[in-house]
Amino acid sequence: MSPRNASVNADMRRRSRQRLLEATVELVSERGYEATTLGDIADRAGSARGLISYYFPGKRELVQSAVHRLMHLTLSEALERPPVPTGPRAGEELLARAIDAILGLARDRPVLMRAHMAGLLQQNGFIQCAEQQRLAALLRQTVVGYGSADPDTDYPMLRALLMGAVVAQLLPGAPMPLARLRGELFERYGLDWESGVPPDGGPPGGTSRTRQLTQR
């Protein structure tokens, strides 16, 4: 039997790493961070326990990479969902979709996203892994499409606002409603409430969030 070539080996490593990331998302969503062990993740992924340390320095790094990958995939799917927006206000629709995608993850996977945010707030908690860099590039691209003249400043601000909204949505004992957080973000960026994926019902207060391009 001839040895596998380099491309086959690389593809096998990619798929093995992907299975670990997917298993991490599943288990932390089900059990939380503390109750999920690396052994559990390896078992769910069908991998050897030692393989995790080959790809990731530790559990915290694995969870962050897994969540950043999920966020990137969710955001990419939202931005590419047909019909793809066109015309002079396409950038506004894409930004609305991006906001809804991130807030939707906090709504749909609260246990996972709470664990993720808690990890980021620890000392040396923010990890610039490949998954995080792909997510950052896509968010920055969205800011550019929206019409930012200074994306290097506006992208970090959008990231900070989204992180703050996720924390507010998941705050134990005093969560903010998704619709209210969405309304504030949409108002800041001059987005129509009907853009993206509006939650059930009208905007907070029953007023329109529409702002014409001439008002920007």
CSV table of C-alpha atoms in Angstrom, one decimal:
chain,number,residue,atom,x,y,z
A,1,MET,CA,0.0,0.0,0.0
A,2,SER,CA,1.4,3.4,-1.0
A,3,PRO,CA,1.7,6.1,1.6
A,4,ARG,CA,-0.9,8.9,1.6
A,5,ASN,CA,0.2,12.0,-0.1
A,6,ALA,CA,0.5,15.4,1.7
A,7,SER,CA,-2.8,16.7,0.5
A,8,VAL,CA,-4.7,13.6,1.8
A,9,ASN,CA,-3.0,13.9,5.2
A,10,ALA,CA,-3.8,17.6,5.3
A,11,ASP,CA,-7.5,16.9,4.5
A,12,MET,CA,-7.6,14.3,7.2
A,13,ARG,CA,-6.2,16.7,9.8
A,14,ARG,CA,-8.6,19.4,8.8
A,15,ARG,CA,-11.6,17.0,9.1
A,16,SER,CA,-10.4,15.7,12.4
A,17,ARG,CA,-9.9,19.2,13.8
A,18,GLN,CA,-13.4,20.2,12.5
A,19,ARG,CA,-15.0,17.2,14.3
A,20,LEU,CA,-13.4,18.3,17.6
A,21,LEU,CA,-14.7,21.9,17.1
A,22,GLU,CA,-18.2,20.6,16.3
A,23,ALA,CA,-18.3,18.2,19.3
A,24,THR,CA,-17.2,21.1,21.5
A,25,VAL,CA,-20.1,23.3,20.4
A,26,GLU,CA,-22.5,20.4,20.9
A,27,LEU,CA,-21.3,19.4,24.4
A,28,VAL,CA,-20.8,22.9,25.9
A,29,SER,CA,-24.2,23.9,24.6
A,30,GLU,CA,-25.7,20.9,26.3
A,31,ARG,CA,-23.7,20.8,29.6
A,32,GLY,CA,-21.9,24.0,30.0
A,33,TYR,CA,-18.2,24.7,30.2
A,34,GLU,CA,-17.3,23.2,33.6
A,35,ALA,CA,-19.3,19.9,33.0
A,36,THR,CA,-17.6,19.3,29.6
A,37,THR,CA,-14.3,17.5,29.7
A,38,LEU,CA,-11.7,17.1,27.0
A,39,GLY,CA,-12.4,13.3,27.2
A,40,ASP,CA,-16.1,13.9,26.5
A,41,ILE,CA,-15.2,16.0,23.5
A,42,ALA,CA,-12.8,13.4,22.1
A,43,ASP,CA,-15.4,10.7,22.6
A,44,ARG,CA,-18.1,12.7,20.9
A,45,ALA,CA,-15.8,13.5,18.0
A,46,GLY,CA,-14.6,9.9,17.7
A,47,SER,CA,-11.0,11.0,18.2
A,48,ALA,CA,-8.2,10.0,20.5
A,49,ARG,CA,-7.9,12.1,23.7
A,50,GLY,CA,-4.3,13.0,22.9
A,51,LEU,CA,-5.3,14.5,19.5
A,52,ILE,CA,-6.9,17.5,21.2
A,53,SER,CA,-3.5,18.6,22.6
A,54,TYR,CA,-2.0,18.3,19.1
A,55,TYR,CA,-4.4,21.0,17.8
A,56,PHE,CA,-5.1,23.1,20.9
A,57,PRO,CA,-3.1,24.2,24.0
A,58,GLY,CA,-6.0,23.6,26.3
A,59,LYS,CA,-9.7,23.5,26.9
A,60,ARG,CA,-10.2,27.3,26.9
A,61,GLU,CA,-8.5,27.6,23.6
A,62,LEU,CA,-10.6,24.8,22.1
A,63,VAL,CA,-13.8,26.3,23.2
A,64,GLN,CA,-13.0,29.8,21.9
A,65,SER,CA,-11.9,28.3,18.5
A,66,ALA,CA,-15.1,26.3,18.4
A,67,VAL,CA,-17.4,29.3,19.2
A,68,HIS,CA,-15.5,31.6,16.8
A,69,ARG,CA,-15.9,29.0,14.0
A,70,LEU,CA,-19.7,28.7,14.8
A,71,MET,CA,-20.0,32.5,14.7
A,72,HIS,CA,-18.1,32.7,11.4
A,73,LEU,CA,-20.3,30.0,9.8
A,74,THR,CA,-23.5,31.6,11.1
A,75,LEU,CA,-22.5,35.1,10.0
A,76,SER,CA,-21.4,33.8,6.6
A,77,GLU,CA,-24.7,32.0,6.1
A,78,ALA,CA,-26.6,35.1,7.0
A,79,LEU,CA,-24.7,37.3,4.7
A,80,GLU,CA,-25.0,34.9,1.7
A,81,ARG,CA,-28.7,34.0,2.3
A,82,PRO,CA,-30.7,34.6,-0.9
A,83,PRO,CA,-31.7,37.1,-2.1
A,84,VAL,CA,-28.3,38.6,-1.8
A,85,PRO,CA,-28.8,42.3,-1.3
A,86,THR,CA,-27.9,44.7,-4.2
A,87,GLY,CA,-28.3,48.4,-4.8
A,88,PRO,CA,-27.3,51.5,-2.8
A,89,ARG,CA,-28.6,50.1,0.5
A,90,ALA,CA,-27.1,46.6,0.2
A,91,GLY,CA,-24.6,47.5,2.9
A,92,GLU,CA,-27.3,48.3,5.4
A,93,GLU,CA,-29.0,45.0,4.8
A,94,LEU,CA,-25.8,43.1,5.3
A,95,LEU,CA,-25.0,44.9,8.5
A,96,ALA,CA,-28.6,44.2,9.7
A,97,ARG,CA,-28.1,40.5,8.9
A,98,ALA,CA,-24.8,40.5,10.8
A,99,ILE,CA,-26.3,42.0,13.9
A,100,ASP,CA,-29.2,39.6,13.8
A,101,ALA,CA,-26.9,36.6,13.3
A,102,ILE,CA,-24.8,37.4,16.4
A,103,LEU,CA,-27.8,38.3,18.6
A,104,GLY,CA,-29.5,35.2,17.4
A,105,LEU,CA,-26.7,33.0,18.6
A,106,ALA,CA,-27.0,34.4,22.1
A,107,ARG,CA,-30.7,33.7,21.9
A,108,ASP,CA,-30.4,30.1,20.5
A,109,ARG,CA,-27.3,28.9,22.4
A,110,PRO,CA,-27.2,30.8,25.7
A,111,VAL,CA,-25.2,28.3,27.6
A,112,LEU,CA,-22.5,28.2,24.9
A,113,MET,CA,-22.3,31.9,24.4
A,114,ARG,CA,-22.3,32.6,28.2
A,115,ALA,CA,-19.3,30.3,28.5
A,116,HIS,CA,-17.6,32.0,25.6
A,117,MET,CA,-18.0,35.5,27.0
A,118,ALA,CA,-16.9,34.4,30.4
A,119,GLY,CA,-13.7,33.0,28.9
A,120,LEU,CA,-13.0,36.2,27.0
A,121,LEU,CA,-13.2,38.2,30.2
A,122,GLN,CA,-10.5,36.1,31.9
A,123,GLN,CA,-6.9,37.3,32.0
A,124,ASN,CA,-5.3,36.6,28.7
A,125,GLY,CA,-8.7,35.3,27.6
A,126,PHE,CA,-8.8,36.6,24.0
A,127,ILE,CA,-7.2,34.2,21.6
A,128,GLN,CA,-6.4,35.2,18.0
A,129,CYS,CA,-6.9,31.8,16.5
A,130,ALA,CA,-7.6,31.1,12.8
A,131,GLU,CA,-11.3,30.9,13.4
A,132,GLN,CA,-11.3,34.3,15.2
A,133,GLN,CA,-9.3,35.9,12.3
A,134,ARG,CA,-11.8,34.6,9.7
A,135,LEU,CA,-14.7,36.0,11.8
A,136,ALA,CA,-12.9,39.3,12.2
A,137,ALA,CA,-12.3,39.5,8.5
A,138,LEU,CA,-15.9,38.9,7.6
A,139,LEU,CA,-17.2,41.5,10.2
A,140,ARG,CA,-14.7,44.0,8.9
A,141,GLN,CA,-15.8,43.3,5.3
A,142,THR,CA,-19.4,44.0,6.4
A,143,VAL,CA,-18.4,47.3,7.9
A,144,VAL,CA,-16.6,48.2,4.6
A,145,GLY,CA,-19.7,47.3,2.7
A,146,TYR,CA,-21.8,49.4,5.0
A,147,GLY,CA,-19.8,52.4,3.8
A,148,SER,CA,-17.3,53.0,6.6
A,149,ALA,CA,-14.6,55.4,5.7
A,150,ASP,CA,-12.4,54.2,8.6
A,151,PRO,CA,-13.0,50.4,9.0
A,152,ASP,CA,-10.0,50.0,11.3
A,153,THR,CA,-11.8,52.2,13.8
A,154,ASP,CA,-15.4,51.2,13.0
A,155,TYR,CA,-14.9,47.4,13.0
A,156,PRO,CA,-13.6,47.3,16.6
A,157,MET,CA,-16.5,49.5,17.7
A,158,LEU,CA,-19.0,47.1,16.0
A,159,ARG,CA,-17.3,44.2,17.7
A,160,ALA,CA,-17.5,45.9,21.1
A,161,LEU,CA,-21.1,46.8,20.6
A,162,LEU,CA,-22.1,43.2,19.6
A,163,MET,CA,-20.1,41.8,22.6
A,164,GLY,CA,-21.9,44.2,24.9
A,165,ALA,CA,-25.3,43.3,23.5
A,166,VAL,CA,-24.6,39.6,23.9
A,167,VAL,CA,-23.5,40.0,27.5
A,168,ALA,CA,-26.6,42.1,28.2
A,169,GLN,CA,-28.8,39.5,26.6
A,170,LEU,CA,-27.3,36.7,28.8
A,171,LEU,CA,-26.8,38.5,32.1
A,172,PRO,CA,-28.1,36.2,34.8
A,173,GLY,CA,-30.9,37.7,36.7
A,174,ALA,CA,-31.2,40.9,34.6
A,175,PRO,CA,-31.2,40.0,30.9
A,176,MET,CA,-32.1,42.7,28.3
A,177,PRO,CA,-34.7,41.7,25.7
A,178,LEU,CA,-33.3,40.9,22.3
A,179,ALA,CA,-35.7,43.3,20.6
A,180,ARG,CA,-34.6,46.2,22.7
A,181,LEU,CA,-30.9,45.6,22.1
A,182,ARG,CA,-31.5,45.1,18.4
A,183,GLY,CA,-33.5,48.4,18.3
A,184,GLU,CA,-30.6,50.3,19.9
A,185,LEU,CA,-28.1,48.9,17.5
A,186,PHE,CA,-30.3,49.4,14.5
A,187,GLU,CA,-30.9,53.0,15.6
A,188,ARG,CA,-27.2,53.7,16.0
A,189,TYR,CA,-26.5,52.5,12.5
A,190,GLY,CA,-29.6,53.9,10.8
A,191,LEU,CA,-31.0,50.5,9.8
A,192,ASP,CA,-34.6,49.8,9.0
A,193,TRP,CA,-36.3,47.6,11.6
A,194,GLU,CA,-37.6,45.4,8.8
A,195,SER,CA,-34.1,44.7,7.5
A,196,GLY,CA,-32.3,41.5,8.5
A,197,VAL,CA,-34.5,39.0,10.4
A,198,PRO,CA,-36.9,41.1,12.6
A,199,PRO,CA,-38.1,39.4,15.8
A,200,ASP,CA,-41.8,38.8,16.2
A,201,GLY,CA,-43.8,42.0,16.6
A,202,GLY,CA,-42.9,45.6,15.9
A,203,PRO,CA,-39.9,47.7,17.1
A,204,PRO,CA,-39.7,48.7,20.8
A,205,GLY,CA,-42.2,51.5,21.5
A,206,GLY,CA,-44.1,50.8,18.3
A,207,THR,CA,-42.0,53.4,16.3
A,208,SER,CA,-40.2,53.1,13.1
A,209,ARG,CA,-36.4,52.8,13.1
A,210,THR,CA,-36.1,53.9,9.5
A,211,ARG,CA,-33.6,56.6,8.7
A,212,GLN,CA,-33.2,57.8,5.1
A,213,LEU,CA,-29.8,57.8,3.4
A,214,THR,CA,-29.9,61.6,3.3
A,215,GLN,CA,-30.0,61.6,7.1
A,216,ARG,CA,-26.8,59.6,7.5
